Short mmCIF file of C-alpha atoms and ligand atoms in Angstrom, two decimals:
data_model
loop_
_atom_site.label_atom_id
_atom_site.label_comp_id
_atom_site.label_asym_id
_atom_site.label_seq_id
_atom_site.Cartn_x
_atom_site.Cartn_y
_atom_site.Cartn_z
CA UNK A 1 -0.09 -0.06 0.06
CA UNK A 2 1.26 3.55 -0.93
CA UNK A 3 1.59 5.78 2.26
CA UNK A 4 -0.03 9.17 2.22
CA UNK A 5 2.96 11.18 2.34
CA UNK A 6 4.57 9.08 -0.54
CA UNK A 7 5.00 11.36 -3.40
CA UNK A 8 5.65 10.78 -7.20
CA UNK A 9 9.06 12.29 -7.85
CA UNK A 10 10.51 12.68 -11.68
CA UNK A 11 14.55 12.38 -11.22
CA UNK A 12 16.04 13.47 -14.41
CA UNK A 13 19.59 12.31 -14.57
CA UNK A 14 18.76 9.55 -12.23
CA UNK A 15 21.21 7.42 -13.61
CA UNK A 16 24.45 9.34 -12.92
CA UNK A 17 26.14 9.83 -9.80
CA UNK A 18 24.45 12.57 -7.90
CA UNK A 19 20.42 11.78 -9.32
CA UNK A 20 20.80 8.02 -8.79
CA UNK A 21 21.87 8.40 -4.75
CA UNK A 22 18.63 10.78 -4.62
CA UNK A 23 16.57 8.36 -6.04
CA UNK A 24 17.78 5.79 -3.68
CA UNK A 25 17.32 8.04 -0.99
CA UNK A 26 13.87 8.85 -2.34
CA UNK A 27 12.83 5.04 -2.61
CA UNK A 28 14.05 4.77 0.90
CA UNK A 29 11.61 7.08 2.17
CA UNK A 30 9.15 5.40 0.14
CA UNK A 31 8.14 7.60 -2.93
CA UNK A 32 7.52 6.56 -5.92
CA UNK A 33 10.39 7.40 -7.94
CA UNK A 34 10.48 7.62 -12.06
CA UNK A 35 13.97 8.29 -13.91
CA UNK A 36 14.41 10.13 -17.16
CA UNK A 37 17.94 9.70 -18.15
CA UNK A 38 19.59 9.61 -21.75
CA UNK A 39 22.52 6.98 -20.14
CA UNK A 40 24.79 9.41 -22.48
CA UNK A 41 26.63 10.00 -19.25
CA UNK A 42 24.84 7.61 -16.58
CA UNK A 43 24.46 3.97 -16.95
CA UNK A 44 21.71 0.91 -17.24
CA UNK A 45 23.73 -0.86 -14.78
CA UNK A 46 22.83 2.10 -11.88
CA UNK A 47 19.23 1.46 -12.87
CA UNK A 48 19.60 -2.22 -12.27
CA UNK A 49 21.13 -1.06 -8.91
CA UNK A 50 18.30 1.04 -7.79
CA UNK A 51 15.82 -1.60 -9.23
CA UNK A 52 17.60 -4.10 -6.55
CA UNK A 53 16.19 -1.71 -4.21
CA UNK A 54 12.37 -1.64 -4.94
CA UNK A 55 10.20 -0.46 -7.60
CA UNK A 56 11.65 2.52 -9.79
CA UNK A 57 10.04 3.40 -13.55
CA UNK A 58 12.86 3.99 -16.10
CA UNK A 59 12.43 6.20 -18.98
CA UNK A 60 14.81 6.26 -21.22
CA UNK A 61 15.12 9.49 -23.22
CA UNK A 62 15.84 13.20 -23.17
CA UNK A 63 13.83 15.21 -20.33
CA UNK A 64 14.16 18.11 -22.91
CA UNK A 65 11.93 16.02 -25.26
CA UNK A 66 8.59 17.40 -25.81
CA UNK A 67 7.37 14.11 -27.16
CA UNK A 68 7.72 12.17 -24.17
CA UNK A 69 7.39 14.87 -21.64
CA UNK A 70 3.34 14.99 -21.04
CA UNK A 71 2.74 11.54 -20.31
CA UNK A 72 6.06 11.42 -18.07
CA UNK A 73 4.73 14.21 -16.09
CA UNK A 74 1.16 13.60 -15.60
CA UNK A 75 0.30 13.00 -12.08
CA UNK A 76 3.53 13.64 -10.53
CA UNK A 77 4.07 16.08 -7.44
CA UNK A 78 7.69 16.64 -7.90
CA UNK A 79 10.59 17.12 -10.83
CA UNK A 80 14.23 17.08 -9.33
CA UNK A 81 16.43 17.90 -12.16
CA UNK A 82 20.11 16.46 -12.18
CA UNK A 83 20.26 15.82 -15.66
CA UNK A 84 22.98 17.99 -17.28
CA UNK A 85 26.42 18.25 -18.36
CA UNK A 86 28.81 19.30 -15.60
CA UNK A 87 32.05 19.65 -17.01
CA UNK A 88 34.00 22.85 -16.86
CA UNK A 89 36.62 22.14 -19.26
CA UNK A 90 34.17 20.69 -21.95
CA UNK A 91 32.04 23.76 -21.28
CA UNK A 92 34.99 26.29 -22.38
CA UNK A 93 35.60 24.03 -25.88
CA UNK A 94 31.33 23.57 -26.50
CA UNK A 95 29.76 26.46 -25.13
CA UNK A 96 26.49 25.91 -27.42
CA UNK A 97 26.17 22.28 -25.86
CA UNK A 98 25.97 23.74 -22.43
CA UNK A 99 23.59 26.48 -23.57
CA UNK A 100 21.71 23.74 -24.99
CA UNK A 101 21.57 20.68 -22.35
CA UNK A 102 21.44 23.10 -19.55
CA UNK A 103 19.48 26.05 -20.29
CA UNK A 104 16.84 25.01 -23.22
CA UNK A 105 16.06 21.23 -21.83
CA UNK A 106 15.46 23.01 -18.52
CA UNK A 107 13.28 25.62 -20.02
CA UNK A 108 11.21 22.55 -21.86
CA UNK A 109 10.79 20.59 -18.86
CA UNK A 110 9.54 23.32 -16.65
CA UNK A 111 7.08 24.43 -18.76
CA UNK A 112 5.81 20.71 -19.48
CA UNK A 113 6.03 20.72 -15.71
CA UNK A 114 3.58 23.92 -15.34
CA UNK A 115 1.33 22.31 -17.98
CA UNK A 116 0.71 19.19 -16.56
CA UNK A 117 0.02 20.67 -13.13
CA UNK A 118 3.52 19.34 -11.02
CA UNK A 119 3.41 21.16 -7.96
CA UNK A 120 7.37 21.60 -7.53
CA UNK A 121 10.52 21.90 -9.45
CA UNK A 122 13.62 21.84 -7.85
CA UNK A 123 17.35 22.24 -9.96
CA UNK A 124 20.56 21.08 -9.33
CA UNK A 125 23.07 24.31 -9.56
CA UNK A 126 26.81 24.62 -8.39
CA UNK A 127 29.10 26.77 -6.46
CA UNK A 128 30.04 27.36 -9.58
CA UNK A 129 28.12 30.18 -10.25
CA UNK A 130 29.73 32.57 -7.51
CA UNK A 131 32.99 32.16 -9.66
CA UNK A 132 35.93 33.64 -7.68
CA UNK A 133 35.17 34.88 -4.74
CA UNK A 134 37.47 37.59 -2.76
CA UNK A 135 38.93 37.00 0.75
CA UNK A 136 36.04 39.38 1.80
CA UNK A 137 33.25 37.73 0.23
CA UNK A 138 34.23 33.96 1.72
CA UNK A 139 32.23 31.90 2.91
CA UNK A 140 29.58 32.66 0.19
CA UNK A 141 25.97 33.07 0.84
CA UNK A 142 23.23 32.68 -1.55
CA UNK A 143 23.59 36.49 -1.71
CA UNK A 144 26.91 36.58 -2.78
CA UNK A 145 27.54 38.41 -6.47
CA UNK A 146 26.97 35.82 -9.29
CA UNK A 147 30.06 35.66 -11.71
CA UNK A 148 30.29 32.23 -13.34
CA UNK A 149 33.93 32.22 -14.66
CA UNK A 150 33.10 29.40 -17.31
CA UNK A 151 30.21 28.68 -19.48
CA UNK A 152 29.21 25.68 -17.31
CA UNK A 153 28.78 28.00 -14.05
CA UNK A 154 27.19 30.57 -16.66
CA UNK A 155 24.46 27.93 -17.77
CA UNK A 156 23.39 27.15 -14.65
CA UNK A 157 23.00 31.04 -13.66
CA UNK A 158 20.32 30.94 -16.94
CA UNK A 159 18.71 27.85 -15.78
CA UNK A 160 18.46 29.60 -12.15
CA UNK A 161 16.86 32.59 -13.83
CA UNK A 162 14.25 30.11 -15.65
CA UNK A 163 12.97 28.97 -12.61
CA UNK A 164 12.93 32.49 -10.63
CA UNK A 165 10.73 33.74 -13.36
CA UNK A 166 8.24 30.66 -12.86
CA UNK A 167 7.70 31.19 -9.39
CA UNK A 168 7.59 35.05 -9.79
CA UNK A 169 4.76 34.41 -12.06
CA UNK A 170 3.10 32.28 -9.56
CA UNK A 171 2.90 29.45 -11.96
CA UNK A 172 4.58 26.54 -10.07
CA UNK A 173 7.05 26.19 -6.88
CA UNK A 174 10.55 26.51 -7.82
CA UNK A 175 13.95 25.90 -5.98
CA UNK A 176 17.59 25.61 -6.26
CA UNK A 177 19.96 23.80 -4.43
CA UNK A 178 23.78 24.89 -4.91
CA UNK A 179 26.19 21.89 -4.37
CA UNK A 180 29.62 22.66 -3.47
CA UNK A 181 32.35 19.91 -4.22
CA UNK A 182 30.40 16.29 -3.98
CA UNK A 183 32.10 13.40 -3.23
CA UNK A 184 31.51 10.10 -1.51
CA UNK A 185 29.55 6.74 -1.82
CA UNK A 186 26.26 5.16 -0.52
CA UNK A 187 27.67 3.82 2.59
CA UNK A 188 25.13 0.52 2.09
CA UNK A 189 27.23 -0.31 -1.00
CA UNK A 190 24.12 -0.10 -3.41
CA UNK A 191 25.52 2.64 -5.50
CA UNK A 192 28.65 3.72 -6.41
CA UNK A 193 30.45 6.87 -7.14
CA UNK A 194 31.99 7.23 -10.47
CA UNK A 195 36.14 7.37 -10.16
CA UNK A 196 36.64 9.20 -13.34
CA UNK A 197 38.79 12.59 -13.57
CA UNK A 198 39.36 15.28 -13.13
CA UNK A 199 37.76 14.99 -10.18
CA UNK A 200 40.56 15.33 -6.99
CA UNK A 201 38.94 12.33 -5.40
CA UNK A 202 38.69 10.20 -8.19
CA UNK A 203 42.43 11.14 -9.14
CA UNK A 204 43.71 10.36 -5.94
CA UNK A 205 41.93 7.02 -5.86
CA UNK A 206 42.93 5.66 -9.20
CA UNK A 207 46.69 7.12 -7.63
CA UNK A 208 46.04 4.77 -4.86
CA UNK A 209 45.01 1.83 -7.10
CA UNK A 210 48.04 2.13 -9.00
CA UNK A 211 45.89 2.91 -12.38
CA UNK A 212 48.05 6.09 -12.38
CA UNK A 213 52.07 6.57 -11.23
CA UNK A 214 51.96 10.08 -9.98
CA UNK A 215 49.10 12.46 -8.65
CA UNK A 216 50.01 15.99 -9.67
CA UNK A 217 48.79 19.15 -6.71
CA UNK A 218 48.29 22.05 -8.71
CA UNK A 219 49.26 25.02 -6.95
CA UNK A 220 50.96 24.33 -3.47
CA UNK A 221 51.88 28.22 -2.92
CA UNK A 222 48.42 29.18 -1.91
CA UNK A 223 48.13 31.73 0.82
CA UNK A 224 46.00 28.72 2.99
CA UNK A 225 47.73 26.75 5.85
CA UNK A 226 49.14 24.23 3.80
CA UNK A 227 49.72 25.62 0.45
CA UNK A 228 47.36 23.88 -1.41
CA UNK A 229 43.75 25.22 -2.48
CA UNK A 230 41.04 24.71 -0.05
CA UNK A 231 37.09 23.51 -1.17
CA UNK A 232 34.22 22.66 0.64
CA UNK A 233 33.35 18.91 0.17
CA UNK A 234 29.95 17.33 0.91
CA UNK A 235 28.78 13.86 0.75
CA UNK A 236 26.56 12.76 -1.81
CA UNK A 237 23.77 11.09 0.54
CA UNK A 238 23.65 14.50 2.35
CA UNK A 239 23.21 16.47 -0.97
CA UNK A 240 20.27 13.65 -1.54
CA UNK A 241 18.93 14.37 2.16
CA UNK A 242 18.81 18.07 1.29
CA UNK A 243 16.64 17.49 -1.51
CA UNK A 244 14.19 15.44 0.46
CA UNK A 245 14.16 18.23 2.79
CA UNK A 246 13.78 20.66 0.57
CA UNK A 247 10.48 18.78 -1.48
CA UNK A 248 8.69 18.88 2.17
CA UNK A 249 8.81 22.38 2.34
CA UNK A 250 8.96 23.72 -0.95
CA UNK A 251 5.65 26.19 -1.63
CA UNK A 252 4.84 28.69 -4.65
CA UNK A 253 6.52 32.48 -3.85
CA UNK A 254 9.49 33.50 -4.59
CA UNK A 255 12.33 30.92 -5.68
CA UNK A 256 14.30 29.63 -2.94
CA UNK A 257 18.28 29.07 -3.01
CA UNK A 258 20.11 26.93 -0.91
CA UNK A 259 23.86 26.63 -0.36
CA UNK A 260 24.50 22.88 0.04
CA UNK A 261 27.98 22.52 1.62
CA UNK A 262 29.42 21.09 4.71
CA UNK A 263 30.45 24.97 5.67
CA UNK A 264 34.12 24.36 6.42
CA UNK A 265 37.14 24.56 3.65
CA UNK A 266 39.00 21.31 3.13
CA UNK A 267 42.10 21.59 1.68
CA UNK A 268 43.83 19.47 -1.23
CA UNK A 269 46.38 18.04 1.23
CA UNK A 270 43.61 16.84 3.90
CA UNK A 271 41.95 14.94 0.81
CA UNK A 272 45.09 13.16 -0.69
CA UNK A 273 45.65 12.49 3.38
CA UNK A 274 42.42 10.96 3.60
CA UNK A 275 42.44 8.87 0.20
CA UNK A 276 46.10 7.79 1.89
CA UNK A 277 44.69 6.78 5.26
CA UNK A 278 41.51 4.72 3.41
CA UNK A 279 44.13 2.87 1.42
CA UNK A 280 47.08 1.99 3.72
CA UNK A 281 49.45 3.36 2.11
CA UNK A 282 50.88 6.81 0.49
CA UNK A 283 50.16 8.31 -2.95
CA UNK A 284 53.19 9.68 -4.77
CA UNK A 285 52.29 13.03 -5.36
CA UNK A 286 54.05 16.16 -7.70
CA UNK A 287 53.96 19.73 -7.27
CA UNK A 288 52.68 21.66 -10.25
CA UNK A 289 51.73 25.13 -11.21
CA UNK A 290 47.85 26.39 -10.26
CA UNK A 291 46.14 26.13 -13.18
CA UNK A 292 44.28 29.00 -15.23
CA UNK A 293 41.36 29.77 -13.03
CA UNK A 294 41.90 28.14 -10.07
CA UNK A 295 41.04 30.21 -7.62
CA UNK A 296 42.56 29.56 -3.86
CA UNK A 297 39.51 29.14 -1.93
CA UNK A 298 35.98 28.57 -1.75
CA UNK A 299 33.54 27.50 0.91
CA UNK A 300 29.82 27.56 1.67
CA UNK A 301 27.69 29.35 4.30
CA UNK A 302 25.21 26.71 4.79
CA UNK A 303 23.13 28.38 7.35
CA UNK A 304 20.53 28.63 5.54
CA UNK A 305 19.52 25.44 4.81
CA UNK A 306 20.51 24.82 8.72
CA UNK A 307 18.19 27.16 9.90
CA UNK A 308 15.08 26.71 7.11
CA UNK A 309 14.90 23.09 6.34
CA UNK A 310 17.09 21.82 9.37
CA UNK A 311 19.31 20.08 7.17
CA UNK A 312 22.64 19.14 8.93
CA UNK A 313 25.47 17.03 6.91
CA UNK A 314 25.91 13.96 8.43
CA UNK A 315 28.99 13.20 6.94
CA UNK A 316 31.21 16.26 8.41
CA UNK A 317 34.57 14.37 8.89
CA UNK A 318 36.56 13.91 5.38
CA UNK A 319 37.99 10.37 6.54
CA UNK A 320 34.55 9.30 6.79
CA UNK A 321 33.37 10.69 3.83
CA UNK A 322 36.51 9.63 1.59
CA UNK A 323 36.08 6.17 3.31
CA UNK A 324 32.83 5.63 1.40
CA UNK A 325 34.64 6.72 -1.67
CA UNK A 326 37.49 4.21 -1.01
CA UNK A 327 34.85 1.02 -0.07
CA UNK A 328 32.97 1.74 -3.33
CA UNK A 329 35.86 1.90 -5.66
CA UNK A 330 37.45 -1.18 -3.71
CA UNK A 331 34.63 -3.68 -3.56
CA UNK A 332 31.65 -4.84 -5.94
N1 NAD B 401 29.22 16.16 -9.41
C1 NAD B 401 29.20 17.41 -8.78
O1 NAD B 401 30.36 17.16 -7.90
C2 NAD B 401 28.20 18.61 -8.90
C3 NAD B 401 28.94 19.58 -8.22
C4 NAD B 401 27.41 20.84 -8.26
C5 NAD B 401 26.62 20.89 -8.95
N2 NAD B 401 26.55 19.18 -9.58
C6 NAD B 401 24.98 19.06 -10.42
O2 NAD B 401 24.23 17.65 -10.59
C7 NAD B 401 23.94 17.44 -11.40
C8 NAD B 401 24.23 16.12 -11.61
O3 NAD B 401 25.56 15.93 -11.42
P1 NAD B 401 26.14 14.45 -11.26
O4 NAD B 401 27.67 14.82 -11.17
O5 NAD B 401 25.49 13.36 -11.06
O6 NAD B 401 26.68 14.14 -13.13
P2 NAD B 401 26.20 12.65 -13.91
O7 NAD B 401 26.93 13.14 -15.33
O8 NAD B 401 26.84 11.52 -13.24
O9 NAD B 401 24.88 12.67 -14.28
C9 NAD B 401 24.22 13.34 -15.12
C10 NAD B 401 23.01 12.67 -15.67
O10 NAD B 401 21.91 13.12 -16.52
C11 NAD B 401 22.27 12.39 -17.96
N3 NAD B 401 21.42 13.40 -18.67
C12 NAD B 401 22.21 14.61 -19.21
N4 NAD B 401 21.34 15.20 -20.16
C13 NAD B 401 20.24 14.71 -19.83
C14 NAD B 401 19.17 14.93 -20.70
N5 NAD B 401 18.91 16.13 -21.35
N6 NAD B 401 18.26 14.32 -20.56
C15 NAD B 401 18.45 13.23 -19.79
N7 NAD B 401 19.17 12.86 -19.20
C16 NAD B 401 20.42 13.40 -19.30
C17 NAD B 401 23.11 11.70 -18.34
O11 NAD B 401 22.88 10.77 -19.05
C18 NAD B 401 23.74 11.20 -16.55
O12 NAD B 401 23.24 10.24 -16.23
C19 NAD B 401 24.12 18.42 -12.44
O13 NAD B 401 23.26 19.01 -13.10
C20 NAD B 401 25.71 18.99 -11.88
O14 NAD B 401 25.43 20.27 -12.80
C21 NAD B 401 27.16 18.22 -9.44
#
């Protein structure tokens, strides 16, 4: 029997990293999940892993395709829109792909959701929208200036603006979650964190597994306690939890925006040490120059999501977060 608090939720990009973890937590909370994914960057194996945990609908298709959206969205309570392209380097080379998939697809999906009377629409955004905050604007709040330095971040700003307009016009409840650096894997081992580079944790794990000879640390002379860059790392299951908490409270009115980060900075060197600890041996490191456009430090002010949604990151300790990445990389 379906619980009366159970919601019907569309999860776009649910065969990818963050979307699949959200789909899993939704299933565990008793919601009815329909994933839409092209499988271009996710995998059918992820859908199989989700299916091993209960019932899930899967639509293999593009979430901007108007020929599948009306039937997919009919009777749904909420849309969680994870599907996007999310590689900064790629966005610099092919900005038009990012405009199409991150902006136009979002617009089409939102309009279809409104047409079908879906109550709420939540968008995955990113701290890349803040660009390079100065020393005086760290930690970044949701009101910090937006100045994305690449087409990926710019595409998310435009997608956010589309949602904001729809909320201002009173057509649907919309909200944005701006994630900081996501890592980790489902602790129960149902899902895996992809260990593809250029993500730092992935590169560290590949090095620790012996799949690459050395790890280059880009920038060791920043004005930070250990000279390496500082970022805010947040566990993927905590991101999923933020989505569930948001879905319960989202209402029509002005669009709501939340930073989703742990609220403190962690250095690149601390991540390397955490992977070394999980692996039980050292990783050979080469010190390189900072990459063009890299910033020394950014971390979130997460007080809004804590106070308004009662969300608290369950994973605060970087060793515990990385242990879940390592477990996923070294077990079936
Ligand atoms: N992973 C991070 O560190 C991070 C940080 C900040 C924000 N985000 C955002 O979170 C979201 C998910 O990121 P991820 O890391 O899970 O990426 P991912 O590439 O692992 O997953 C994205 C999924 O969306 C699917 N997809 C892409 N375009 C589609 C379309 N038009 N229709 C249907 N499916 C489509 C892909 O096949 C893939 O399965 C993205 O919106 C991203 O911008 C991620």
